[in-house]
């Protein structure tokens, strides 16, 4: 089975457009499901990572909740071990906690990213996750 087949089979919400910025390693896609506004203050996006893809270390001033909808991935908070996340998992990320998320080396990952309290500001992007950090599953 090729990679694109596996991706398309998993998607509940549209996969969206390829993310093109300096804050991600590997190919990732984003479809905004709810845009940011001053009524809800809660933008929601569907994010899909190819195997090995991850975002940089970052913080959310208002926090973030991830709902894993497909595949398998990693989540890590600074100073803590890498955690494996999989379809059905809910990850609550407190405001200003430095962390990263992405796919495992051998699986894609799809998650819904809910930006809570978005009026507190945009994500603060930090340094890339090194291969050493990424491959440090204990
Ligand atoms: Mn995040």
PDB file of C-alpha atoms and ligand atoms in Angstrom:
ATOM      1  CA  UNK A   1       0.000   0.000   0.000  1.00  0.00           C
ATOM      2  CA  UNK A   2       1.521   3.350  -0.898  1.00  0.00           C
ATOM      3  CA  UNK A   3       1.693   6.257   1.490  1.00  0.00           C
ATOM      4  CA  UNK A   4      -0.975   8.385  -0.218  1.00  0.00           C
ATOM      5  CA  UNK A   5      -3.469   5.526  -0.028  1.00  0.00           C
ATOM      6  CA  UNK A   6      -2.898   5.146   3.703  1.00  0.00           C
ATOM      7  CA  UNK A   7      -3.358   8.893   4.158  1.00  0.00           C
ATOM      8  CA  UNK A   8      -6.546   9.135   2.185  1.00  0.00           C
ATOM      9  CA  UNK A   9      -8.084   6.157   3.987  1.00  0.00           C
ATOM     10  CA  UNK A  10      -7.660   7.826   7.344  1.00  0.00           C
ATOM     11  CA  UNK A  11      -9.076  11.218   6.686  1.00  0.00           C
ATOM     12  CA  UNK A  12     -12.407  12.125   8.282  1.00  0.00           C
ATOM     13  CA  UNK A  13     -12.107  15.824   7.466  1.00  0.00           C
ATOM     14  CA  UNK A  14     -10.463  17.148   4.293  1.00  0.00           C
ATOM     15  CA  UNK A  15      -6.669  16.882   4.261  1.00  0.00           C
ATOM     16  CA  UNK A  16      -6.379  20.453   2.959  1.00  0.00           C
ATOM     17  CA  UNK A  17      -3.293  22.168   1.610  1.00  0.00           C
ATOM     18  CA  UNK A  18       0.370  21.381   2.125  1.00  0.00           C
ATOM     19  CA  UNK A  19       1.853  23.480   4.929  1.00  0.00           C
ATOM     20  CA  UNK A  20       4.679  25.570   3.548  1.00  0.00           C
ATOM     21  CA  UNK A  21       6.629  27.322   6.306  1.00  0.00           C
ATOM     22  CA  UNK A  22       9.843  26.955   8.264  1.00  0.00           C
ATOM     23  CA  UNK A  23       8.250  25.490  11.388  1.00  0.00           C
ATOM     24  CA  UNK A  24       7.729  21.938  10.136  1.00  0.00           C
ATOM     25  CA  UNK A  25      10.074  19.099   9.124  1.00  0.00           C
ATOM     26  CA  UNK A  26       8.628  16.748   6.490  1.00  0.00           C
ATOM     27  CA  UNK A  27       5.363  17.046   4.587  1.00  0.00           C
ATOM     28  CA  UNK A  28       2.286  18.195   6.475  1.00  0.00           C
ATOM     29  CA  UNK A  29      -1.179  19.351   5.451  1.00  0.00           C
ATOM     30  CA  UNK A  30      -3.723  21.714   7.022  1.00  0.00           C
ATOM     31  CA  UNK A  31      -7.439  22.227   6.536  1.00  0.00           C
ATOM     32  CA  UNK A  32      -8.994  24.911   8.713  1.00  0.00           C
ATOM     33  CA  UNK A  33     -12.389  23.664   9.922  1.00  0.00           C
ATOM     34  CA  UNK A  34     -13.229  26.701  12.050  1.00  0.00           C
ATOM     35  CA  UNK A  35     -11.485  30.001  11.367  1.00  0.00           C
ATOM     36  CA  UNK A  36     -10.396  32.362  14.100  1.00  0.00           C
ATOM     37  CA  UNK A  37     -12.954  34.950  15.166  1.00  0.00           C
ATOM     38  CA  UNK A  38     -13.821  37.071  18.188  1.00  0.00           C
ATOM     39  CA  UNK A  39     -17.011  35.159  19.030  1.00  0.00           C
ATOM     40  CA  UNK A  40     -15.600  31.671  19.636  1.00  0.00           C
ATOM     41  CA  UNK A  41     -11.861  32.465  19.974  1.00  0.00           C
ATOM     42  CA  UNK A  42     -11.268  28.851  19.044  1.00  0.00           C
ATOM     43  CA  UNK A  43      -9.826  28.129  15.584  1.00  0.00           C
ATOM     44  CA  UNK A  44      -9.827  24.433  14.723  1.00  0.00           C
ATOM     45  CA  UNK A  45      -7.664  22.786  12.066  1.00  0.00           C
ATOM     46  CA  UNK A  46      -7.216  19.269  10.706  1.00  0.00           C
ATOM     47  CA  UNK A  47      -3.477  18.545  10.507  1.00  0.00           C
ATOM     48  CA  UNK A  48      -1.944  15.539   8.726  1.00  0.00           C
ATOM     49  CA  UNK A  49       1.747  14.542   9.010  1.00  0.00           C
ATOM     50  CA  UNK A  50       3.556  12.083   6.741  1.00  0.00           C
ATOM     51  CA  UNK A  51       5.771   9.502   8.517  1.00  0.00           C
ATOM     52  CA  UNK A  52       8.732  11.280  10.147  1.00  0.00           C
ATOM     53  CA  UNK A  53       7.134  14.731   9.896  1.00  0.00           C
ATOM     54  CA  UNK A  54       6.844  16.941  12.977  1.00  0.00           C
ATOM     55  CA  UNK A  55       6.554  20.566  13.970  1.00  0.00           C
ATOM     56  CA  UNK A  56       9.196  22.652  15.751  1.00  0.00           C
ATOM     57  CA  UNK A  57       9.151  23.136  19.467  1.00  0.00           C
ATOM     58  CA  UNK A  58       6.478  25.742  20.194  1.00  0.00           C
ATOM     59  CA  UNK A  59       4.096  27.249  22.767  1.00  0.00           C
ATOM     60  CA  UNK A  60       0.456  28.318  22.591  1.00  0.00           C
ATOM     61  CA  UNK A  61      -0.381  31.355  24.785  1.00  0.00           C
ATOM     62  CA  UNK A  62      -3.987  30.147  25.156  1.00  0.00           C
ATOM     63  CA  UNK A  63      -3.293  26.392  25.168  1.00  0.00           C
ATOM     64  CA  UNK A  64      -4.225  23.713  22.637  1.00  0.00           C
ATOM     65  CA  UNK A  65      -6.190  20.459  22.544  1.00  0.00           C
ATOM     66  CA  UNK A  66      -5.338  17.708  20.044  1.00  0.00           C
ATOM     67  CA  UNK A  67      -7.891  15.053  19.036  1.00  0.00           C
ATOM     68  CA  UNK A  68      -6.059  12.251  17.244  1.00  0.00           C
ATOM     69  CA  UNK A  69      -8.218  11.025  14.373  1.00  0.00           C
ATOM     70  CA  UNK A  70      -5.850   8.651  12.594  1.00  0.00           C
ATOM     71  CA  UNK A  71      -2.472   6.960  12.589  1.00  0.00           C
ATOM     72  CA  UNK A  72       0.233   7.150  15.225  1.00  0.00           C
ATOM     73  CA  UNK A  73       2.429   9.960  16.430  1.00  0.00           C
ATOM     74  CA  UNK A  74       4.631  11.445  19.088  1.00  0.00           C
ATOM     75  CA  UNK A  75       3.948  14.213  21.592  1.00  0.00           C
ATOM     76  CA  UNK A  76       6.548  15.660  23.920  1.00  0.00           C
ATOM     77  CA  UNK A  77       6.584  18.409  26.540  1.00  0.00           C
ATOM     78  CA  UNK A  78       9.927  19.950  27.464  1.00  0.00           C
ATOM     79  CA  UNK A  79      11.681  17.976  30.214  1.00  0.00           C
ATOM     80  CA  UNK A  80       9.382  14.947  29.819  1.00  0.00           C
ATOM     81  CA  UNK A  81       9.710  11.700  27.812  1.00  0.00           C
ATOM     82  CA  UNK A  82       8.287  11.382  24.301  1.00  0.00           C
ATOM     83  CA  UNK A  83       4.738   9.941  24.418  1.00  0.00           C
ATOM     84  CA  UNK A  84       3.173   7.803  21.705  1.00  0.00           C
ATOM     85  CA  UNK A  85      -0.246   9.096  20.630  1.00  0.00           C
ATOM     86  CA  UNK A  86      -2.747   7.227  18.483  1.00  0.00           C
ATOM     87  CA  UNK A  87      -6.251   7.427  17.024  1.00  0.00           C
ATOM     88  CA  UNK A  88      -8.742   8.273  19.766  1.00  0.00           C
ATOM     89  CA  UNK A  89      -6.281  10.023  22.072  1.00  0.00           C
ATOM     90  CA  UNK A  90      -6.960  13.486  23.507  1.00  0.00           C
ATOM     91  CA  UNK A  91      -3.935  15.647  24.376  1.00  0.00           C
ATOM     92  CA  UNK A  92      -4.463  18.739  26.545  1.00  0.00           C
ATOM     93  CA  UNK A  93      -1.602  21.217  26.225  1.00  0.00           C
ATOM     94  CA  UNK A  94      -1.595  23.927  28.858  1.00  0.00           C
ATOM     95  CA  UNK A  95      -0.881  27.560  27.948  1.00  0.00           C
ATOM     96  CA  UNK A  96       2.797  28.351  27.338  1.00  0.00           C
ATOM     97  CA  UNK A  97       4.009  24.753  27.782  1.00  0.00           C
ATOM     98  CA  UNK A  98       6.868  24.151  25.327  1.00  0.00           C
ATOM     99  CA  UNK A  99       6.145  21.040  23.223  1.00  0.00           C
ATOM    100  CA  UNK A 100       6.080  19.448  19.761  1.00  0.00           C
ATOM    101  CA  UNK A 101       3.930  16.896  17.943  1.00  0.00           C
ATOM    102  CA  UNK A 102       4.237  14.810  14.801  1.00  0.00           C
ATOM    103  CA  UNK A 103       4.033  11.399  13.153  1.00  0.00           C
ATOM    104  CA  UNK A 104       6.106   8.353  14.138  1.00  0.00           C
ATOM    105  CA  UNK A 105       8.855   7.291  11.708  1.00  0.00           C
ATOM    106  CA  UNK A 106       6.678   4.503  10.272  1.00  0.00           C
ATOM    107  CA  UNK A 107       3.143   5.932  10.423  1.00  0.00           C
ATOM    108  CA  UNK A 108       1.252   9.015   9.275  1.00  0.00           C
ATOM    109  CA  UNK A 109      -0.680  10.993  11.903  1.00  0.00           C
ATOM    110  CA  UNK A 110      -3.871  13.008  11.600  1.00  0.00           C
ATOM    111  CA  UNK A 111      -5.123  15.189  14.452  1.00  0.00           C
ATOM    112  CA  UNK A 112      -7.619  17.959  14.984  1.00  0.00           C
ATOM    113  CA  UNK A 113      -5.825  20.922  16.572  1.00  0.00           C
ATOM    114  CA  UNK A 114      -8.083  23.132  18.687  1.00  0.00           C
ATOM    115  CA  UNK A 115      -6.553  26.466  19.667  1.00  0.00           C
ATOM    116  CA  UNK A 116      -8.249  27.367  22.927  1.00  0.00           C
ATOM    117  CA  UNK A 117      -8.372  30.971  24.184  1.00  0.00           C
ATOM    118  CA  UNK A 118      -7.044  32.155  20.829  1.00  0.00           C
ATOM    119  CA  UNK A 119      -7.484  35.790  21.861  1.00  0.00           C
ATOM    120  CA  UNK A 120      -4.325  35.306  23.972  1.00  0.00           C
ATOM    121  CA  UNK A 121      -2.220  35.209  20.807  1.00  0.00           C
ATOM    122  CA  UNK A 122      -0.642  33.086  18.091  1.00  0.00           C
ATOM    123  CA  UNK A 123       1.712  30.158  18.618  1.00  0.00           C
ATOM    124  CA  UNK A 124       5.294  31.063  19.469  1.00  0.00           C
ATOM    125  CA  UNK A 125       7.545  28.994  17.188  1.00  0.00           C
ATOM    126  CA  UNK A 126      10.929  27.885  18.513  1.00  0.00           C
ATOM    127  CA  UNK A 127      13.815  25.643  17.390  1.00  0.00           C
ATOM    128  CA  UNK A 128      13.382  22.505  15.256  1.00  0.00           C
ATOM    129  CA  UNK A 129      13.140  19.079  16.934  1.00  0.00           C
ATOM    130  CA  UNK A 130      16.491  17.419  16.234  1.00  0.00           C
ATOM    131  CA  UNK A 131      16.730  13.842  14.951  1.00  0.00           C
ATOM    132  CA  UNK A 132      18.293  12.943  18.317  1.00  0.00           C
ATOM    133  CA  UNK A 133      15.250  14.321  20.192  1.00  0.00           C
ATOM    134  CA  UNK A 134      12.838  12.754  17.694  1.00  0.00           C
ATOM    135  CA  UNK A 135      14.450   9.305  17.966  1.00  0.00           C
ATOM    136  CA  UNK A 136      14.613   9.379  21.771  1.00  0.00           C
ATOM    137  CA  UNK A 137      11.550   7.203  22.477  1.00  0.00           C
ATOM    138  CA  UNK A 138      12.168   5.408  25.817  1.00  0.00           C
TER     139      UNK A 138
HETATM  140 MN1  LIG B   1       1.027  22.531  19.552  1.00  0.00          MN
END
